[in-house]
Coordinates of C-alpha atoms and ligand atoms in Angstrom, one line a residue:
M1 CA 66.3 91.8 104.5
L2 CA 68.9 89.1 104.1
G3 CA 66.5 87.0 102.1
A4 CA 65.7 89.9 99.8
R5 CA 69.4 90.4 99.2
A6 CA 70.0 86.8 98.4
G7 CA 67.1 86.9 96.0
L8 CA 68.9 89.4 93.8
F9 CA 71.1 86.6 92.6
A10 CA 69.8 83.7 90.6
T11 CA 72.4 81.2 91.9
A12 CA 75.1 81.2 94.5
A13 CA 77.7 81.2 91.7
D14 CA 76.1 84.2 90.2
C15 CA 76.2 85.9 93.6
R16 CA 79.9 85.0 94.0
Y17 CA 80.7 86.4 90.5
R18 CA 78.9 89.7 91.0
C19 CA 80.0 90.1 94.6
N20 CA 83.6 89.4 93.6
R21 CA 83.4 92.0 90.9
K22 CA 82.6 94.6 93.5
M23 CA 85.7 93.7 95.5
P24 CA 88.6 96.1 95.3
K25 CA 90.8 95.6 92.3
T26 CA 94.2 93.9 92.7
F27 CA 97.2 96.3 93.0
F28 CA 99.4 95.3 90.0
I29 CA 103.0 96.3 90.1
T30 CA 105.7 95.5 87.5
T31 CA 109.4 96.2 87.0
A32 CA 111.5 96.3 83.9
I33 CA 112.7 92.8 82.9
D34 CA 116.5 92.6 83.0
Y35 CA 118.7 91.6 80.0
T36 CA 120.2 88.2 80.5
N37 CA 123.5 89.2 78.8
S38 CA 125.3 89.7 82.0
P39 CA 124.7 89.1 85.8
P40 CA 122.7 91.5 87.9
H41 CA 124.3 94.6 89.4
I42 CA 123.2 97.1 92.0
G43 CA 121.0 99.1 89.6
H44 CA 118.9 96.0 88.9
A45 CA 118.7 95.3 92.7
Y46 CA 117.5 98.8 93.5
E47 CA 114.6 98.6 91.1
K48 CA 113.4 95.2 92.2
V49 CA 113.7 96.1 95.9
L50 CA 111.8 99.3 95.3
A51 CA 109.0 97.4 93.7
D52 CA 109.1 94.8 96.5
V53 CA 108.8 97.6 99.1
I54 CA 105.8 99.1 97.4
A55 CA 104.2 95.7 96.9
R56 CA 104.8 94.8 100.6
Y57 CA 103.3 98.2 101.6
H58 CA 100.1 97.4 99.7
R59 CA 99.9 94.0 101.3
L60 CA 100.4 95.7 104.7
K61 CA 97.4 97.9 103.8
G62 CA 95.4 94.8 103.1
D63 CA 95.4 95.0 99.3
K64 CA 95.5 92.0 97.1
V65 CA 98.8 92.4 95.2
F66 CA 100.2 91.0 92.0
F67 CA 103.9 91.7 91.6
L68 CA 105.4 90.7 88.3
T69 CA 109.1 90.8 87.5
G70 CA 111.4 88.7 85.3
V71 CA 114.1 88.6 82.6
D72 CA 114.4 89.7 79.0
Q73 CA 116.0 86.8 77.3
H74 CA 116.0 87.5 73.5
G75 CA 117.9 89.9 71.2
Q76 CA 121.2 90.6 69.7
K77 CA 123.0 91.5 72.9
V78 CA 122.2 88.1 74.3
Q79 CA 123.0 86.3 71.1
Q80 CA 126.4 88.1 71.0
S81 CA 127.2 87.4 74.6
A82 CA 126.3 83.7 74.2
A83 CA 128.5 83.5 71.1
K84 CA 131.4 85.1 73.0
A85 CA 130.9 82.5 75.8
G86 CA 130.8 79.8 73.2
I87 CA 127.5 78.3 74.3
P88 CA 124.0 78.2 72.7
P89 CA 121.9 81.2 73.7
A90 CA 119.3 79.0 75.4
E91 CA 121.9 77.6 77.7
F92 CA 123.5 81.0 78.2
V93 CA 120.3 82.7 79.3
K94 CA 119.4 79.8 81.6
E95 CA 122.6 80.4 83.6
I96 CA 122.2 84.2 83.8
T97 CA 118.5 83.9 84.6
Q98 CA 119.4 81.7 87.6
K99 CA 121.6 84.4 88.9
F100 CA 118.7 86.9 88.9
V101 CA 116.4 84.3 90.6
D102 CA 119.1 83.7 93.3
L103 CA 119.6 87.3 93.9
W104 CA 115.9 88.0 94.4
K105 CA 115.7 85.1 96.8
K106 CA 118.7 86.4 98.8
L107 CA 117.3 90.0 98.9
G108 CA 113.8 88.9 99.9
V109 CA 112.2 90.2 96.7
K110 CA 108.8 88.4 96.8
Y111 CA 107.1 88.4 93.4
D112 CA 103.9 86.7 92.5
E113 CA 104.8 85.9 88.8
W114 CA 108.1 85.5 87.0
A115 CA 108.4 86.5 83.4
E116 CA 110.8 84.8 81.0
T117 CA 110.4 85.9 77.4
T118 CA 111.5 82.6 76.0
S119 CA 108.5 80.8 77.6
N120 CA 105.8 79.4 75.3
R121 CA 103.1 81.3 77.2
H122 CA 104.7 84.6 76.3
K123 CA 105.6 83.7 72.7
K124 CA 101.9 82.9 72.0
V125 CA 100.8 86.2 73.3
V126 CA 103.4 88.2 71.3
Q127 CA 102.5 86.3 68.1
G128 CA 98.8 86.8 68.8
I129 CA 99.3 90.5 69.2
L130 CA 101.5 90.8 66.1
Q131 CA 98.9 88.9 64.0
R132 CA 96.1 91.2 65.2
L133 CA 98.0 94.4 64.5
F134 CA 99.1 93.0 61.1
D135 CA 95.5 92.1 60.2
A136 CA 94.4 95.6 61.3
G137 CA 96.9 97.2 58.9
Q138 CA 99.0 98.5 61.8
I139 CA 102.1 96.6 60.6
Y140 CA 103.6 96.8 57.0
K141 CA 106.8 95.7 55.2
D142 CA 109.3 98.2 53.9
K143 CA 112.9 98.6 52.8
Q144 CA 115.5 100.6 54.8
A145 CA 119.1 101.6 54.2
G146 CA 121.3 103.4 56.6
Y147 CA 123.6 103.4 59.5
Y148 CA 122.9 100.9 62.2
S149 CA 124.0 100.7 65.8
V150 CA 124.8 97.1 66.8
R151 CA 124.8 97.9 70.5
Q152 CA 121.4 99.7 70.5
E153 CA 120.0 97.4 67.9
Q154 CA 118.5 100.3 65.8
F155 CA 119.0 102.3 62.6
L156 CA 120.4 105.7 63.2
T157 CA 119.5 109.0 61.6
D158 CA 121.4 112.3 61.3
K159 CA 119.8 113.4 64.5
E160 CA 121.9 110.9 66.4
R161 CA 125.2 112.4 65.0
G162 CA 127.3 114.5 67.4
P163 CA 128.5 118.0 66.7
D164 CA 131.5 116.5 64.9
G165 CA 129.2 114.7 62.5
E166 CA 130.1 111.3 63.9
F167 CA 128.0 108.8 65.9
G168 CA 129.1 109.0 69.5
P169 CA 130.5 106.1 71.6
E170 CA 127.1 105.4 73.2
W171 CA 126.1 103.8 69.9
G172 CA 129.0 101.3 69.9
Q173 CA 129.9 99.7 66.6
V174 CA 128.0 101.5 63.7
E175 CA 127.7 99.9 60.3
F176 CA 125.9 100.6 57.0
R177 CA 123.0 98.3 56.3
E178 CA 120.2 97.8 53.8
E179 CA 117.4 95.4 54.6
E180 CA 113.6 94.8 54.3
N181 CA 111.7 94.8 57.6
Y182 CA 108.3 95.1 59.1
Y183 CA 107.2 98.4 60.6
F184 CA 104.6 99.3 63.2
K185 CA 102.6 102.5 62.5
L186 CA 103.8 104.4 65.5
G187 CA 103.6 107.9 63.9
Q188 CA 99.9 107.5 63.3
H189 CA 99.2 107.6 67.1
K190 CA 101.3 110.7 67.9
E191 CA 98.4 113.0 68.4
W192 CA 96.6 110.6 70.6
L193 CA 99.6 110.2 72.8
L194 CA 100.0 114.0 73.2
R195 CA 96.3 114.3 74.1
Y196 CA 96.6 111.4 76.6
L197 CA 99.6 112.9 78.3
D198 CA 97.9 116.3 78.5
S199 CA 94.8 114.8 80.0
R200 CA 96.4 112.7 82.7
K201 CA 98.4 114.4 85.3
E202 CA 100.3 111.5 86.8
A203 CA 100.7 109.3 83.7
V204 CA 104.4 109.4 84.6
I205 CA 105.9 110.0 88.0
P206 CA 107.9 112.2 88.9
E207 CA 106.3 115.1 87.0
F208 CA 109.5 116.3 85.3
R209 CA 109.7 112.9 83.6
Q210 CA 106.2 113.4 82.2
T211 CA 107.4 116.7 80.8
E212 CA 110.5 115.1 79.3
L213 CA 108.3 112.4 77.7
R214 CA 105.9 115.0 76.3
N215 CA 108.8 116.9 74.7
A216 CA 110.1 113.7 73.1
V217 CA 106.6 112.9 71.7
E218 CA 106.4 116.3 70.1
K219 CA 109.5 115.4 68.1
L220 CA 108.3 111.9 67.2
S221 CA 108.4 111.1 63.5
G222 CA 108.3 107.9 61.5
D223 CA 107.4 104.3 62.5
L224 CA 108.9 101.6 64.5
C225 CA 110.9 98.7 62.9
I226 CA 109.7 95.6 64.7
S227 CA 111.5 92.8 62.9
R228 CA 115.0 91.5 62.2
P229 CA 115.7 89.1 59.4
K230 CA 116.5 85.6 60.8
S231 CA 119.7 85.5 58.8
R232 CA 121.0 88.3 61.1
L233 CA 119.2 87.5 64.4
A234 CA 117.9 84.0 65.0
W235 CA 117.4 84.4 68.8
G236 CA 113.9 85.9 68.9
I237 CA 110.2 85.2 68.4
E238 CA 109.2 84.3 64.8
L239 CA 106.7 86.7 63.1
P240 CA 103.5 84.7 62.7
F241 CA 103.0 86.1 59.2
D242 CA 106.6 85.7 57.9
K243 CA 108.8 83.0 59.1
D244 CA 112.0 84.6 57.7
F245 CA 111.8 87.2 60.4
V246 CA 111.9 87.4 64.2
N247 CA 110.3 90.1 66.3
Y248 CA 112.4 93.1 67.4
V249 CA 113.4 92.8 71.0
W250 CA 111.4 95.8 72.6
F251 CA 108.1 94.7 71.2
D252 CA 108.6 91.3 72.6
A253 CA 109.9 92.5 76.0
L254 CA 107.2 95.1 76.6
T255 CA 104.5 92.5 76.0
N256 CA 105.6 90.6 79.1
Y257 CA 103.6 93.0 81.3
I258 CA 100.4 91.6 79.9
S259 CA 101.3 88.1 78.7
F260 CA 102.2 87.1 82.3
A261 CA 99.1 88.7 83.7
G262 CA 96.6 86.6 81.9
Y263 CA 96.0 88.7 78.7
N264 CA 94.4 86.9 75.8
P265 CA 95.2 88.4 72.4
A266 CA 92.3 86.5 70.8
A267 CA 89.6 88.3 72.8
D268 CA 88.0 90.8 70.4
S269 CA 87.5 93.5 73.0
Y270 CA 88.8 94.5 76.4
D271 CA 85.6 93.5 78.0
K272 CA 86.1 89.9 76.8
E273 CA 89.5 89.6 78.4
P274 CA 89.7 87.0 81.1
E275 CA 88.4 88.3 84.5
E276 CA 91.8 87.6 86.0
F277 CA 93.5 90.0 83.6
R278 CA 90.9 92.8 84.0
D279 CA 91.1 92.5 87.8
R280 CA 94.9 93.2 87.6
W281 CA 95.3 95.6 84.8
P282 CA 96.3 98.5 84.6
A283 CA 99.6 98.3 86.4
L284 CA 102.0 100.6 88.2
Q285 CA 105.2 100.1 86.2
I286 CA 108.6 100.8 87.7
I287 CA 111.3 101.5 85.2
G288 CA 114.7 103.3 85.1
K289 CA 115.1 106.7 83.4
D290 CA 116.9 105.3 80.4
I291 CA 113.9 103.3 79.2
L292 CA 111.1 105.8 79.5
V293 CA 111.9 107.5 76.1
P294 CA 111.2 106.0 73.7
A295 CA 110.5 102.4 75.0
H296 CA 107.8 102.7 77.6
G297 CA 106.6 106.2 77.2
I298 CA 106.2 105.9 73.4
Y299 CA 106.3 102.4 72.1
W300 CA 104.5 100.7 74.9
L301 CA 101.7 103.2 75.4
I302 CA 101.1 103.3 71.6
M303 CA 101.2 99.5 71.4
L304 CA 98.5 99.3 74.0
H305 CA 96.4 102.0 72.4
A306 CA 96.7 100.3 69.0
M307 CA 95.6 97.0 70.6
G308 CA 92.4 98.7 71.8
F309 CA 93.2 99.7 75.4
S310 CA 91.4 102.8 76.4
D311 CA 93.0 105.9 78.1
E312 CA 91.7 104.6 81.5
Q313 CA 93.5 101.4 80.9
M314 CA 96.9 102.9 80.4
P315 CA 99.5 101.9 83.0
Q316 CA 101.2 104.5 85.3
L317 CA 104.9 104.8 84.9
L318 CA 107.1 105.3 88.0
V319 CA 110.6 106.3 86.8
H320 CA 113.6 106.0 89.0
G321 CA 117.1 107.5 88.7
W322 CA 120.4 105.7 88.2
W323 CA 123.1 104.6 90.6
N324 CA 126.4 106.0 89.5
L325 CA 129.9 105.3 90.8
G326 CA 132.1 108.3 91.5
G327 CA 129.7 110.4 89.3
A328 CA 130.2 108.1 86.3
K329 CA 127.7 105.7 84.8
M330 CA 128.1 102.1 85.9
S331 CA 128.7 99.7 83.0
K332 CA 130.1 96.3 82.5
S333 CA 132.4 97.6 79.8
A334 CA 133.8 100.3 82.1
G335 CA 134.4 97.6 84.7
N336 CA 132.8 99.6 87.5
V337 CA 129.6 97.6 88.3
V338 CA 128.8 97.0 91.9
D339 CA 127.9 93.4 92.8
P340 CA 124.8 93.1 95.0
F341 CA 125.7 89.5 95.9
V342 CA 129.1 90.6 97.4
L343 CA 127.5 93.4 99.3
S344 CA 124.7 91.4 100.8
E345 CA 127.1 88.7 101.8
K346 CA 129.3 91.2 103.5
Y347 CA 126.7 93.4 105.3
S348 CA 123.4 91.3 105.1
A349 CA 120.6 91.5 102.6
E350 CA 118.6 93.9 104.9
A351 CA 121.5 96.3 105.3
L352 CA 121.7 96.5 101.5
R353 CA 117.9 96.9 101.2
Y354 CA 118.0 99.7 103.8
Y355 CA 120.8 101.5 102.1
L356 CA 119.2 101.3 98.6
M357 CA 115.9 102.5 99.8
S358 CA 117.0 105.3 102.2
E359 CA 119.9 106.8 100.2
M360 CA 118.3 107.4 96.9
A361 CA 115.5 109.9 96.6
T362 CA 113.0 108.1 94.4
G363 CA 113.3 109.7 90.9
S364 CA 116.7 111.2 91.1
D365 CA 120.2 109.8 90.7
A366 CA 122.5 108.8 93.5
D367 CA 126.2 107.9 93.9
F368 CA 126.9 104.5 95.2
S369 CA 129.3 104.4 98.2
E370 CA 130.2 101.3 100.2
Q371 CA 131.2 103.5 103.1
R372 CA 127.7 105.0 103.1
V373 CA 126.2 101.5 103.4
V374 CA 128.0 101.3 106.7
V375 CA 127.3 104.8 107.9
R376 CA 123.6 104.6 107.2
Y377 CA 123.3 101.2 108.9
N378 CA 125.2 102.3 112.0
A379 CA 123.5 105.6 112.4
D380 CA 119.9 104.7 111.6
L381 CA 119.6 101.0 112.5
A382 CA 122.3 100.3 115.1
N383 CA 122.2 103.6 116.9
S384 CA 118.7 105.0 116.5
L385 CA 116.3 102.0 116.2
G386 CA 118.5 99.3 117.7
N387 CA 119.3 101.4 120.7
L388 CA 115.7 102.2 121.3
L389 CA 114.8 98.5 121.2
N390 CA 117.7 97.6 123.4
R391 CA 117.2 100.2 126.1
T392 CA 113.4 99.8 126.2
L393 CA 113.5 96.1 126.7
N394 CA 116.4 96.4 129.2
M395 CA 114.5 98.9 131.3
A396 CA 111.3 97.0 131.1
A397 CA 113.1 93.8 132.3
R398 CA 115.0 95.6 135.1
Y399 CA 112.2 97.7 136.5
K400 CA 109.1 95.7 135.8
D401 CA 110.2 92.1 135.0
G402 CA 109.1 92.9 131.4
R403 CA 105.5 93.6 132.4
L404 CA 103.8 96.6 130.9
E405 CA 101.0 98.4 132.6
L406 CA 98.4 100.2 130.5
P407 CA 98.4 103.8 131.6
E408 CA 95.2 105.7 131.8
G409 CA 93.9 108.9 130.3
E410 CA 96.4 111.6 129.9
W411 CA 99.2 109.2 130.9
L412 CA 98.5 106.9 128.0
Q413 CA 98.7 109.8 125.5
N414 CA 101.4 111.9 126.9
P415 CA 104.1 110.3 129.0
D416 CA 106.4 113.2 128.6
Q417 CA 103.7 115.6 129.7
G418 CA 105.3 118.2 127.5
P419 CA 103.6 121.5 126.7
N420 CA 103.0 120.5 123.1
E421 CA 100.9 117.9 121.5
S422 CA 100.7 114.6 123.2
Y423 CA 103.3 112.0 122.5
A424 CA 100.8 109.6 120.9
Q425 CA 99.4 112.3 118.7
E426 CA 102.8 113.2 117.4
I427 CA 103.5 109.6 116.6
G428 CA 100.1 109.5 114.8
K429 CA 101.1 112.4 112.7
K430 CA 104.3 110.8 111.7
V431 CA 102.5 107.6 110.7
E432 CA 100.2 109.7 108.5
S433 CA 103.1 111.4 106.9
Y434 CA 104.7 108.0 106.3
K435 CA 101.6 106.8 104.5
S436 CA 101.4 109.8 102.3
H437 CA 105.0 109.6 101.3
I438 CA 104.9 106.0 100.4
S439 CA 101.7 105.9 98.4
V440 CA 99.6 109.0 98.2
A441 CA 100.4 112.0 95.9
R442 CA 101.4 115.2 97.6
T443 CA 102.0 118.7 96.4
L444 CA 105.3 120.1 97.5
P445 CA 106.8 123.6 97.0
L446 CA 108.1 124.1 93.5
T447 CA 111.6 124.3 94.8
F448 CA 111.7 120.6 95.3
P449 CA 110.1 119.3 92.0
I450 CA 112.1 116.1 92.2
T451 CA 110.4 114.8 95.3
I452 CA 106.9 115.6 94.1
G453 CA 104.7 112.6 93.8
P454 CA 103.9 109.4 95.6
Y455 CA 106.2 106.4 96.3
V456 CA 108.9 108.6 97.9
V457 CA 110.1 105.6 99.9
N458 CA 113.2 107.4 101.2
A459 CA 111.0 110.1 102.8
A460 CA 108.8 107.4 104.3
I461 CA 111.9 105.9 105.9
G462 CA 112.6 109.4 107.3
N463 CA 109.3 109.3 109.1
I464 CA 110.1 106.0 110.7
L465 CA 113.4 107.3 111.9
A466 CA 111.7 110.4 113.3
I467 CA 109.4 108.1 115.3
A468 CA 112.4 106.2 116.7
D469 CA 114.1 109.5 117.5
Q470 CA 111.0 110.6 119.4
G471 CA 111.2 107.4 121.4
N472 CA 114.9 108.0 122.2
A473 CA 114.2 111.6 123.2
L474 CA 111.5 110.4 125.6
V475 CA 114.0 108.1 127.3
E476 CA 116.4 111.1 127.7
T477 CA 113.8 113.5 129.1
A478 CA 111.8 111.1 131.2
A479 CA 115.0 109.4 132.6
P480 CA 113.2 106.1 133.7
W481 CA 116.2 105.2 135.8
K482 CA 115.4 108.1 138.1
L483 CA 111.7 107.3 138.2
A484 CA 112.5 103.7 139.1
K485 CA 114.3 104.9 142.2
A486 CA 111.6 107.3 143.4
S487 CA 108.9 105.8 145.6
D488 CA 106.0 108.3 145.1
E489 CA 102.9 107.3 143.3
A490 CA 103.3 109.9 140.5
S491 CA 106.8 108.6 139.6
K492 CA 105.5 105.0 139.5
K493 CA 102.7 106.0 137.2
R494 CA 105.0 107.9 135.0
L495 CA 107.5 105.0 134.7
N496 CA 104.6 102.7 133.6
S497 CA 103.5 105.3 131.1
V498 CA 107.0 105.8 129.7
L499 CA 107.8 102.1 129.3
Y500 CA 104.4 101.4 127.8
S501 CA 104.8 104.3 125.3
L502 CA 108.3 103.1 124.3
A503 CA 107.0 99.6 123.6
E504 CA 104.2 101.1 121.6
T505 CA 106.6 103.2 119.7
L506 CA 108.6 100.1 118.8
R507 CA 105.5 98.1 117.8
I508 CA 104.4 100.8 115.4
T509 CA 107.9 101.3 114.1
A510 CA 108.2 97.5 113.3
I511 CA 104.9 97.7 111.3
L512 CA 106.0 100.7 109.3
I513 CA 109.5 99.3 108.6
S514 CA 108.2 95.8 107.6
P515 CA 108.0 96.6 103.9
V516 CA 111.7 97.6 103.8
L517 CA 113.1 95.3 106.5
P518 CA 110.8 92.3 106.9
K519 CA 113.3 90.3 108.9
A520 CA 114.1 93.1 111.3
A521 CA 110.4 93.8 111.8
H522 CA 109.9 90.2 112.8
G523 CA 112.9 90.5 115.1
I524 CA 111.3 93.5 116.9
F525 CA 107.9 91.8 117.2
D526 CA 109.6 88.6 118.5
Q527 CA 111.4 90.6 121.2
L528 CA 108.3 92.5 122.1
N529 CA 106.7 89.0 122.4
W530 CA 103.9 90.2 120.1
K531 CA 101.9 88.2 117.6
T532 CA 104.3 85.3 118.1
E533 CA 101.9 82.8 116.6
L534 CA 102.4 84.6 113.2
S535 CA 106.2 84.7 113.5
G536 CA 107.9 84.7 110.1
K537 CA 104.6 85.4 108.3
E538 CA 103.9 88.6 106.4
E539 CA 100.3 88.7 107.8
R540 CA 101.8 89.4 111.2
F541 CA 101.9 93.1 110.2
S542 CA 99.0 95.3 109.2
L543 CA 98.8 99.0 108.7
A544 CA 95.5 99.1 110.6
D545 CA 97.5 98.0 113.7
A546 CA 99.8 101.0 113.5
E547 CA 97.5 102.8 115.9
W548 CA 98.3 103.8 119.4
G549 CA 97.4 101.7 122.4
R550 CA 97.1 98.2 121.0
L551 CA 99.4 96.5 123.5
P552 CA 97.1 95.2 126.3
D553 CA 97.5 95.8 130.0
G554 CA 99.9 93.3 131.6
H555 CA 101.7 92.4 128.3
V556 CA 105.1 91.0 129.0
V557 CA 107.9 91.9 126.6
G558 CA 110.9 89.7 126.0
K559 CA 114.6 90.2 126.7
P560 CA 116.7 92.3 124.3
V561 CA 118.9 90.6 121.8
P562 CA 121.0 92.9 119.6
L563 CA 119.1 93.2 116.3
F564 CA 121.4 95.5 114.5
P565 CA 125.0 94.9 115.7
R566 CA 127.2 97.8 114.7
I567 CA 129.3 97.2 111.6
E568 CA 132.9 98.0 112.5
S569 CA 134.7 99.2 109.4
Ligands
MSP601 N1 115.6 94.6 79.1 C1 115.4 96.0 79.1 C2 114.1 96.3 79.8 C3 112.9 95.7 79.1 S1 111.4 96.1 80.0 C4 110.2 95.6 79.1 C5 116.5 96.6 79.9 N2 117.2 95.8 80.7 S2 118.5 96.3 81.6 O1 118.9 95.1 82.3 O2 119.4 97.1 80.8 O3 117.8 97.3 82.7 C6 116.8 96.9 83.5 C7 116.4 98.0 84.5 O4 117.5 98.3 85.3 C8 116.0 99.3 83.8 O5 114.9 99.8 84.4 C9 117.2 100.1 84.0 O6 116.9 101.5 84.1 C10 117.7 99.6 85.4 N3 119.1 100.0 85.6 C11 120.2 99.6 84.9 N4 121.3 100.2 85.4 C12 120.9 101.0 86.4 C13 121.6 101.8 87.3 N5 122.9 101.9 87.3 N6 120.9 102.3 88.3 C14 119.5 102.1 88.5 N7 118.9 101.4 87.6 C15 119.5 101.0 86.5 O7 116.7 97.8 79.8

């Protein structure tokens, strides 16, 4: 039988190639790449931590993951900020880029590839794509005259005028301009985009964002200007077919999603793309609500379509809301940006990760409050989870010298012997609910349209807390301190069962929380004396292990060390 199988392949290499192709595809996840005109703020931190949590969850599931993030270094905004600072743009972006890199390190954002749009690797792909689209007649030269927003780097039409006939403050400085430029035939693909959105239910998550996008596509008219004369903007990628122009910043920035994933613009069909790229693409792309329309929902999808990507090869867009401050938009000019470095120094990186992930319902907006960082941490981590860890290990040490005894039958499943479902079954249900919130699509009642869809990380965290609460409730109802005093056989058995169940509860909780709080999850495992040989390594946690009853008979847990000391404000 084995021999017959091996015979199917001409050579070992052939076998490896074909066998590999049958392996599950890589889970590819991206974020927006941040402008390097000013240092990172809390909004940038939220998006990257969200992507990191989803990436870590997939690694926990055993998936091969490719997580791409980076920085957007070209464009007028950067050129202007550099000029203001009195240093060349290349030097300016280097400094700001370093701040982003430092922040991701501090916050434990663990990416696989880092995108910088000034890199040669990226430039080559952008130029290759431009040339192909130009050769295919998708790009043409034309003259335009009109009002131009310097801040948004685009020409404005009458549609952008407010009721008073003026261009609103969101456009910043507006001036009259006339210039020749290159255009991408965006309008030509409008019907295709409408058909695509109608045929794919979760092209954009949450659902209401897909509706918003579709409505915007209906109104789409005209083409996209993709160049700037060098005389006006020097800080960009030169057009391969006209050296007097540089590429418009969005076209350049969007291309990062494929240029850093191994895409080859010279391949004449998708099938001829490098294996590495086809194994990764398409991606789950995390972006903020401000860059869905038109950038990702229209420009990007149409760019891919024009390049020859099929409907099945379109990325899925996960759109998150915005962090506001006192109900107002955060912006550098308003001087109300929240600095993630300061917060993570003050409260710890994990306290900040926890706040960002638990406080914002994925998809909707939230108001940032430093006070809530403390409240959340104290209530959920110090009180609920930290307390469960502390009392479990204390009681195990005091009553059993830390030694757990594997209870049997009904005792293993139901230490509280309540009338309802067994304790273990209830935990199992919460684990399933966690999984479905964090990655599988669900249908919710229409009254909560905002929470429909997968990747509802805050709800998954709610499931973890519910598990910790169940453990704390067991302590209260079973009162192990009373059982320890009693001398009858049934009380002894019950005490063993309760302590074992609490340790199991903690073990499972640590696995589930590991994508959000990797350090704390290691802390719990360390104190449980569990998988110590893998201490500090991500492989220590696996979703398959989040099943009841894995701690062996006679396992000795460690002494408690406060993992989440209360923050006194
Ligand atoms: N450079 C472009 C994106 C190019 S992607 C090919 C850009 N940069 S940005 O720095 O302005 O924004 C980067 C990401 O941060 C965007 O997804 C944006 O929505 C997000 N956020 C910026 N401010 C935010 C908040 N206040 N809250 C949450 N996210 C926010 O756009």
